[in-house]
């Protein structure tokens, strides 16, 4: 496939330069996303890096001059150019990308570390997360969107928490460590944890298998899954009771707190709890039964059985 | 015809469908025991005519041999019941319509009034072997709790973990630091036994409420699980089961 690289860059980057010239909010994120998209397109089109560098230079000059003529902010334009160029060129650092895919596929190619922690990313742009990790050390990015860190799970946990705090907002990272030859197992593990965290509606943060242990055991045991379905079926027909279970769970089983959250009278919640026990055979007043009810509701809602 | 009579008639019809009519006499304990073992081990090839279509499978154990013997005594004249007995526990098979198993087991338990634990599962005749294994694991978990009748739904999380050794292994690692310190272990056990009621747990241990709170905070620091959160308490409780699920004194089925 032949590219008019200069034209492609001009068209794609125009909006970013415009936003930067006007100093509009969020142009930095847009720059990262655009540059990465264009970069992968050029790479998959096997465009030589030398061509890209030449095109990048002239595009930057043309766009910067045009924006300056319109009275754009010169400092912002300069940093937009740098951000776009850096992101675009990082797509051409193919060595680590190929390695990530090879390791994730179960090969332990030359240059691979002895072990890796696989990280799954949900809720944030993978590019932003990669950049945040890159500032803290080595990170490989696979085409599946998984990241590989050549560190132990404990060290990766700490890094992930820092990255989550830096990025802020709703980000879920799941981690699992394995020796290089068994990285596919780690990938499966993070995907399973992420599916559970997502279907059970757990808050944003960093998760590993220890945080979801008994839930994963529940999902893996067929007779338990069937029984959970039977327990929760009569409850699902009554949204008010479902809401009551979830509110009570969120209130750590404290009825007074749940009552305030639901805007109902104390005697109303007592009646509902009695109904729940009649329908399910589990007592929401008992914290362990309450946790099982919450898990059953979460799983049935997301239809996590697959 | 009154409604009462109607329901009695219905009851009679149901009993005719479910009731074994061709079993060895109740005096022939050995033959009936052999039959129970055959059914529970899954070697039933359909050649026994007198059997019901579905059963409540009750695995039970007692704290003493005498108590276990009294369970058998309570069933001695029941021509429908098949029993495979061990020293302090055993299996009971009772013909049972679907969803009737809990009432049946509770009725038996209430008549005994002893420290007896029961795990009950309903199964059609061809699924009895799987039901036996489930009843045994339910009983293993239940035997760490108060005496009574338990179904799978009462012990779901613990049961799942017993069936998944790799998960059990990781949970054991989570709880080990707590198990290593007797006061913390006692505090956690009491807190779980009292369904998360701190005042009741402190009374049970005869310690001050703030002492209990302090121990619960230590448990959180050691495990990363906050005992006052229902989800975390379930994880801790399951981890204790994984750490020391007792074997129950049940007879072999094959």
XYZ file of C-alpha atoms in Angstrom:
560
model
C 0.000 0.000 0.000
C 1.372 3.408 -0.962
C 1.034 6.383 1.330
C 1.296 10.070 0.725
C 2.828 10.342 4.156
C 2.983 14.138 4.228
C -0.693 14.477 3.370
C -1.747 11.839 5.899
C 0.182 13.597 8.674
C -1.191 16.975 7.656
C -4.791 15.781 7.704
C -4.492 13.845 10.942
C -2.448 16.385 12.895
C -4.332 19.510 11.818
C -6.975 19.215 14.554
C -4.340 18.754 17.253
C -2.365 21.842 16.175
C -5.596 23.821 16.058
C -6.539 22.737 19.573
C -3.034 23.503 20.855
C -2.990 26.925 19.146
C -6.280 27.753 20.862
C -4.911 26.177 24.080
C -8.090 24.077 24.278
C -8.430 21.488 27.036
C -7.358 17.916 26.382
C -5.178 18.431 23.310
C -2.358 16.448 24.975
C -4.506 13.297 25.169
C -5.694 13.820 21.610
C -2.067 14.165 20.458
C -1.110 10.832 22.034
C -4.103 9.022 20.550
C -3.738 10.484 17.048
C 0.020 9.949 16.860
C -0.319 6.367 17.976
C -3.079 5.647 15.471
C -1.128 7.173 12.603
C 2.063 5.468 13.775
C 0.551 1.980 13.733
C -0.957 2.669 10.310
C 2.383 3.742 8.863
C 4.149 0.817 10.459
C 1.659 -1.727 9.162
C 2.037 -0.073 5.722
C 5.795 -0.690 6.048
C 6.615 2.971 5.338
C 10.392 3.523 5.842
C 11.233 5.540 8.959
C 13.337 7.984 6.882
C 10.257 8.977 4.851
C 8.272 9.534 8.002
C 10.972 11.780 9.490
C 11.085 13.967 6.353
C 7.275 14.199 6.215
C 7.075 14.946 9.915
C 9.496 17.860 9.594
C 7.644 19.511 6.749
C 4.215 18.897 8.304
C 5.325 20.465 11.570
C 6.749 23.499 9.776
C 3.646 23.997 7.613
C 1.126 23.584 10.414
C 3.070 25.678 12.931
C 3.439 28.549 10.463
C -0.241 28.404 9.528
C -1.307 28.480 13.176
C 1.134 31.278 14.076
C -0.284 33.331 11.238
C -3.686 32.903 12.838
C -2.290 34.162 16.138
C -1.816 30.758 17.818
C 0.115 30.251 21.057
C 3.716 29.529 19.954
C 4.755 27.665 23.100
C 1.739 25.346 22.945
C 2.367 24.707 19.246
C 5.973 23.762 19.941
C 4.988 21.245 22.628
C 2.240 19.826 20.386
C 4.830 19.209 17.686
C 7.183 17.515 20.126
C 4.441 15.317 21.629
C 3.201 14.193 18.206
C 6.698 13.485 16.924
C 7.733 11.533 20.027
C 4.568 9.400 20.036
C 4.726 8.790 16.316
C 8.336 7.654 16.448
C 7.704 5.416 19.450
C 5.501 3.305 17.146
C 8.603 2.548 15.134
C 10.483 1.139 18.096
C 9.223 -2.265 17.007
C 11.718 -4.393 18.887
C 9.759 -4.495 22.140
C 6.351 -4.861 20.482
C 7.357 -7.971 18.595
C 8.914 -9.359 21.752
C 5.739 -8.738 23.757
C 3.591 -10.638 21.280
C 6.081 -13.522 21.131
C 6.251 -13.812 24.923
C 2.478 -13.538 25.258
C 2.052 -16.308 22.693
C 4.104 -18.658 24.846
C 7.476 -18.468 23.116
C 10.458 -17.444 25.254
C 12.478 -15.698 22.524
C 16.038 -14.367 22.868
C 16.075 -11.154 24.817
C 13.099 -12.165 26.989
C 13.379 -11.726 30.751
C 13.171 -14.702 33.127
C 9.652 -13.782 34.248
C 6.977 -11.218 33.529
C 3.970 -9.664 35.179
C 1.140 -9.305 32.673
C -1.109 -6.252 33.148
C -4.579 -5.829 31.623
C -5.904 -2.292 31.196
C -9.560 -1.236 31.241
C -11.119 2.209 31.450
C -8.146 4.275 30.202
C -6.349 4.769 26.912
C -3.660 2.101 26.754
C -1.215 4.709 25.403
C -1.538 6.889 28.462
C -0.985 3.895 30.717
C 2.028 2.755 28.675
C 3.573 6.211 28.903
C 3.031 6.319 32.648
C 4.757 2.930 33.021
C 7.546 3.912 30.636
C 8.464 6.787 32.922
C 8.965 4.228 35.706
C 10.881 1.535 33.859
C 10.631 -1.044 31.082
C 7.211 -1.903 29.694
C 6.370 -4.024 26.655
C 3.089 -3.546 24.885
C 1.438 -6.424 23.043
C -0.946 -5.936 20.142
C -3.715 -7.464 22.285
C -3.434 -4.408 24.577
C -1.795 -6.370 27.419
C 1.340 -4.911 28.981
C 4.343 -6.915 30.143
C 6.535 -5.723 32.992
C 9.791 -7.613 33.634
C 9.280 -7.386 37.425
C 7.679 -9.469 40.176
C 3.957 -9.259 40.928
C 4.650 -7.433 44.192
C 6.748 -4.778 42.482
C 4.221 -4.537 39.641
C 1.391 -3.975 42.156
C 3.169 -0.959 43.591
C 3.879 0.429 40.092
C 0.267 -0.134 39.026
C -1.063 1.697 42.087
C 1.198 4.672 41.283
C 0.059 4.669 37.662
C -3.618 4.465 38.718
C -3.137 7.400 41.070
C -1.374 9.411 38.346
C -3.994 8.769 35.676
C -6.918 9.068 38.075
C -10.538 8.366 37.179
C -11.981 4.968 36.381
C -9.085 2.651 35.614
C -8.948 -1.053 36.347
C -5.593 -2.854 36.146
C -5.276 -6.607 36.724
C -1.889 -8.273 37.239
C -0.433 -11.797 37.253
C 3.164 -13.011 37.209
C 4.616 -16.135 35.532
C 8.018 -17.345 34.279
C 8.625 -16.324 30.629
C 7.626 -19.704 29.215
C 4.274 -19.687 31.029
C 3.193 -16.110 30.334
C 0.085 -17.290 28.386
C -1.255 -18.590 31.731
C -0.723 -15.161 33.280
C -2.583 -13.580 30.392
C -5.516 -15.960 30.911
C -5.458 -15.189 34.612
C -5.603 -11.401 34.152
C -8.408 -11.761 31.603
C -10.380 -13.900 34.077
C -9.795 -11.494 36.946
C -10.795 -8.557 34.761
C -13.995 -10.314 33.652
C -14.901 -11.007 37.302
C -14.027 -7.499 38.490
C -16.072 -6.024 35.664
C -19.101 -8.305 36.035
C -19.211 -7.892 39.808
C -18.990 -4.119 39.493
C -15.919 -3.760 41.711
C -14.528 -0.226 42.124
C -11.580 1.016 39.983
C -8.140 -0.059 41.189
C -5.477 -2.739 40.913
C -6.529 -6.389 41.266
C -4.784 -9.744 41.425
C -6.117 -13.256 41.796
C -5.890 -13.091 45.612
C -8.555 -10.375 45.585
C -11.000 -12.517 43.611
C -10.064 -15.969 44.870
C -13.329 -17.417 45.986
C -15.255 -15.742 43.168
C -13.014 -17.486 40.636
C -13.516 -20.776 42.486
C -17.281 -20.202 42.316
C -17.195 -19.651 38.581
C -14.994 -22.700 37.980
C -17.179 -25.147 39.923
C -20.235 -26.162 37.870
C -22.457 -27.421 40.707
C -21.792 -24.182 42.607
C -22.685 -22.047 39.597
C -25.932 -23.939 39.169
C -26.785 -23.524 42.830
C -25.976 -19.789 42.731
C -28.371 -19.475 39.791
C -31.102 -21.261 41.741
C -30.489 -19.138 44.855
C -30.701 -15.836 43.041
C -33.462 -16.574 40.483
C -36.432 -15.725 42.761
C -34.639 -12.558 43.883
C -34.035 -11.217 40.366
C -37.773 -11.017 39.779
C -37.921 -8.354 42.483
C -35.641 -5.339 41.820
C -36.461 -3.787 45.188
C -35.005 -6.788 46.998
C -31.923 -6.790 44.751
C -31.376 -3.108 45.516
C -31.772 -3.841 49.236
C -29.113 -6.582 49.181
C -26.643 -4.347 47.328
C -27.271 -1.369 49.623
C -26.814 -3.513 52.712
C -23.604 -4.973 51.292
C -22.263 -1.519 50.534
C -23.112 -0.509 54.103
C -21.005 -3.444 55.383
C -24.188 -5.066 56.669
C -25.117 -2.061 58.801
C -28.911 -1.775 58.610
C -29.065 1.793 59.935
C -26.722 2.979 57.170
C -28.587 1.025 54.483
C -31.928 2.479 55.631
C -30.598 6.022 55.170
C -29.224 5.161 51.760
C -32.517 3.639 50.597
C -34.741 6.330 52.170
C -36.918 3.733 53.836
C -38.121 2.995 57.348
C -36.282 0.595 59.607
C -39.270 -1.750 59.725
C -39.437 -1.759 55.917
C -35.890 -3.058 55.595
C -36.559 -5.699 58.251
C -39.557 -6.901 56.268
C -37.540 -6.969 53.038
C -34.716 -8.907 54.697
C -37.257 -11.426 55.923
C -38.609 -11.743 52.352
C -35.094 -12.274 50.983
C -34.476 -15.079 53.447
C -37.816 -16.703 52.601
C -37.019 -16.599 48.869
C -33.360 -17.633 48.901
C -32.825 -19.631 52.068
C -29.905 -17.283 52.845
C -30.029 -14.712 55.614
C -28.836 -11.238 54.575
C -28.274 -10.493 58.266
C -25.445 -13.023 58.223
C -22.413 -11.329 56.608
C -21.230 -14.449 54.811
C -24.675 -15.135 53.323
C -24.924 -11.444 52.398
C -21.620 -11.635 50.514
C -22.779 -14.767 48.667
C -26.049 -13.043 47.710
C -24.131 -10.010 46.414
C -21.819 -12.223 44.360
C -24.750 -14.188 42.938
C -26.518 -10.966 41.906
C -23.372 -9.515 40.323
C -22.687 -12.662 38.354
C -26.236 -13.137 37.131
C -26.485 -9.477 36.093
C -23.445 -9.624 33.888
C -24.311 -13.142 32.807
C -20.722 -13.982 33.577
C -21.288 -17.679 32.994
C -20.365 -17.195 29.342
C -65.029 -33.771 49.395
C -63.122 -31.376 51.679
C -59.818 -29.775 50.860
C -58.162 -31.688 53.654
C -59.250 -34.938 52.110
C -58.014 -33.735 48.717
C -54.545 -33.037 49.948
C -54.458 -36.353 51.806
C -55.315 -38.110 48.581
C -52.588 -36.233 46.772
C -50.172 -37.229 49.514
C -51.135 -40.887 49.104
C -50.580 -40.756 45.364
C -47.188 -39.133 45.779
C -46.178 -41.720 48.331
C -47.153 -44.514 45.963
C -44.966 -43.026 43.243
C -41.988 -42.427 45.472
C -42.187 -45.320 47.877
C -39.983 -48.356 47.417
C -42.183 -51.433 47.532
C -39.762 -54.212 46.964
C -36.917 -53.589 49.395
C -35.456 -56.162 51.777
C -37.283 -56.173 55.151
C -36.051 -53.671 57.752
C -34.612 -56.518 59.865
C -32.166 -57.415 57.092
C -29.803 -54.549 57.960
C -26.808 -56.007 56.118
C -28.576 -56.371 52.752
C -30.075 -52.897 53.026
C -26.646 -51.466 53.869
C -25.162 -53.164 50.794
C -27.931 -51.709 48.657
C -27.268 -48.218 50.037
C -23.554 -48.587 49.265
C -24.281 -49.720 45.704
C -26.544 -46.728 45.100
C -24.155 -44.196 46.646
C -21.145 -45.482 44.724
C -22.940 -45.077 41.401
C -22.920 -48.795 40.613
C -26.713 -48.911 40.350
C -27.386 -50.301 36.881
C -31.148 -49.940 37.205
C -31.645 -53.577 38.140
C -33.243 -52.886 41.522
C -36.982 -52.779 41.082
C -38.108 -51.463 44.387
C -36.340 -48.108 44.378
C -37.715 -44.578 44.328
C -37.088 -42.191 41.449
C -35.372 -39.599 43.600
C -33.825 -39.314 47.059
C -32.699 -36.939 49.718
C -29.071 -37.909 50.380
C -28.163 -37.007 53.954
C -24.549 -37.246 55.110
C -24.424 -36.969 58.896
C -21.916 -37.027 61.704
C -22.208 -36.756 65.475
C -19.821 -35.789 68.233
C -20.109 -39.188 69.947
C -20.716 -42.777 68.864
C -23.836 -42.893 71.049
C -25.345 -39.911 69.274
C -24.635 -41.501 65.898
C -26.257 -44.719 67.056
C -29.366 -42.787 68.003
C -29.673 -41.436 64.490
C -29.819 -45.027 63.258
C -32.325 -45.894 65.966
C -34.610 -43.080 64.836
C -34.656 -44.621 61.361
C -34.888 -48.275 62.384
C -38.588 -48.727 61.640
C -38.593 -46.564 58.520
C -39.014 -49.060 55.661
C -38.295 -46.305 53.115
C -34.911 -45.295 54.515
C -31.675 -46.875 53.332
C -28.730 -46.361 55.659
C -24.985 -46.793 55.241
C -23.585 -46.320 58.720
C -20.065 -45.769 60.032
C -18.746 -45.252 63.544
C -19.674 -41.616 64.155
C -21.458 -40.821 60.937
C -23.049 -42.181 57.813
C -25.402 -41.682 54.910
C -29.189 -41.841 54.855
C -31.219 -42.182 51.667
C -34.852 -41.118 51.942
C -37.286 -41.151 48.997
C -38.064 -37.509 48.356
C -39.825 -35.237 45.896
C -37.819 -32.278 44.585
C -37.495 -29.416 47.090
C -38.682 -31.663 49.918
C -35.198 -32.617 51.131
C -34.660 -29.750 53.576
C -37.941 -30.309 55.426
C -37.258 -34.037 55.548
C -33.770 -33.612 57.026
C -34.898 -30.904 59.452
C -37.694 -33.148 60.651
C -35.235 -35.957 61.328
C -32.830 -33.550 63.031
C -35.569 -32.088 65.217
C -36.638 -35.553 66.387
C -33.051 -36.272 67.515
C -32.277 -33.073 69.413
C -28.582 -33.973 69.529
C -25.255 -32.469 68.470
C -25.615 -33.831 64.963
C -24.489 -32.197 61.725
C -26.234 -33.014 58.443
C -25.447 -32.194 54.833
C -28.446 -32.786 52.578
C -28.679 -32.945 48.778
C -31.596 -33.929 46.550
C -30.857 -36.121 43.524
C -32.574 -38.322 41.032
C -31.668 -41.993 41.311
C -29.041 -41.913 38.566
C -27.177 -38.961 40.119
C -26.766 -40.415 43.597
C -22.979 -40.838 43.430
C -22.389 -37.139 42.641
C -24.946 -36.183 45.287
C -23.073 -38.286 47.862
C -19.803 -36.472 47.122
C -21.568 -33.109 47.389
C -23.278 -34.090 50.665
C -19.920 -35.176 52.096
C -18.231 -31.843 51.250
C -21.211 -29.874 52.568
C -20.887 -31.851 55.816
C -17.112 -31.192 55.976
C -17.739 -27.445 55.918
C -20.796 -27.637 58.190
C -18.964 -29.641 60.847
C -16.955 -26.486 61.674
C -20.207 -24.609 62.358
C -23.096 -25.015 64.793
C -24.900 -28.416 64.721
C -27.834 -28.459 62.301
C -28.974 -29.184 58.760
C -26.993 -27.634 55.890
C -27.565 -27.460 52.159
C -25.059 -26.574 49.453
C -26.365 -22.980 49.377
C -25.385 -22.496 53.028
C -21.735 -23.340 52.361
C -21.280 -22.338 48.706
C -18.023 -20.397 48.957
C -16.285 -22.917 51.221
C -17.490 -25.785 49.056
C -16.167 -24.159 45.873
C -12.763 -23.668 47.442
C -12.566 -27.278 48.688
C -13.161 -28.326 45.069
C -10.420 -26.008 43.714
C -7.108 -26.999 45.341
C -5.064 -24.254 43.622
C -7.397 -21.608 45.056
C -7.363 -23.288 48.473
C -3.557 -23.207 48.402
C -3.432 -19.447 47.848
C -6.062 -18.807 50.521
C -4.060 -20.848 53.017
C -1.127 -18.516 52.379
C -3.386 -15.518 53.047
C -4.582 -16.829 56.424
C -1.358 -18.415 57.711
C -0.088 -15.323 59.578
C -3.393 -15.206 61.492
C -3.410 -18.916 62.294
C 0.117 -18.556 63.707
C -1.192 -16.251 66.483
C -3.757 -17.963 68.699
C -5.395 -14.751 70.051
C -5.991 -13.515 66.498
C -7.302 -16.876 65.372
C -9.684 -17.005 68.353
C -10.868 -13.463 67.651
C -11.570 -14.247 64.006
C -13.364 -17.515 64.805
C -15.550 -15.814 67.418
C -16.319 -12.881 65.104
C -17.377 -15.301 62.356
C -19.392 -17.501 64.732
C -21.273 -14.424 65.981
C -22.103 -13.358 62.399
C -19.957 -10.251 62.576
C -21.468 -8.957 65.819
C -18.539 -7.382 67.681
C -20.234 -7.070 71.057
C -21.295 -10.714 70.999
C -17.848 -11.878 69.863
C -16.149 -9.931 72.678
C -18.556 -11.519 75.216
C -17.888 -14.975 73.808
C -14.130 -14.486 74.265
C -14.552 -12.674 77.575
C -12.406 -9.763 76.372
C -13.027 -6.038 76.094
C -14.671 -4.797 72.953
C -11.695 -2.504 72.161
C -9.334 -5.475 72.523
C -11.386 -7.309 69.925
C -11.344 -4.267 67.617
C -7.572 -4.091 67.946
C -7.224 -7.780 67.021
C -9.521 -7.367 64.030
C -7.358 -4.480 62.823
C -4.253 -6.657 63.185
C -5.975 -9.337 61.110
C -6.641 -6.758 58.425
C -3.003 -5.675 58.436
C -1.782 -9.273 58.104
C -4.207 -10.426 55.405
C -5.356 -7.315 53.551
C -8.952 -8.362 54.350
C -11.062 -6.090 56.600
C -13.192 -8.426 58.753
C -16.049 -5.921 59.097
C -16.661 -6.026 55.337
C -19.003 -8.943 54.519
C -17.037 -9.877 51.388
C -13.709 -9.855 53.184
C -15.174 -11.805 56.119
C -16.375 -14.452 53.682
C -12.876 -14.645 52.179
C -11.313 -14.984 55.652
C -13.836 -17.607 56.681
C -13.258 -19.584 53.484
C -9.503 -19.303 54.012
C -9.930 -20.858 57.472
C -11.870 -23.729 55.901
C -9.121 -24.168 53.301
C -6.525 -24.158 56.069
C -8.174 -26.797 58.229
C -11.217 -28.478 56.733
C -11.640 -31.533 58.932
C -12.262 -34.967 57.518
C -15.627 -36.266 58.618
C -16.056 -39.827 59.907
C -18.058 -41.200 56.985
C -18.021 -44.835 55.830
C -16.437 -45.731 52.493
C -18.842 -46.243 49.636
C -16.600 -48.456 47.553
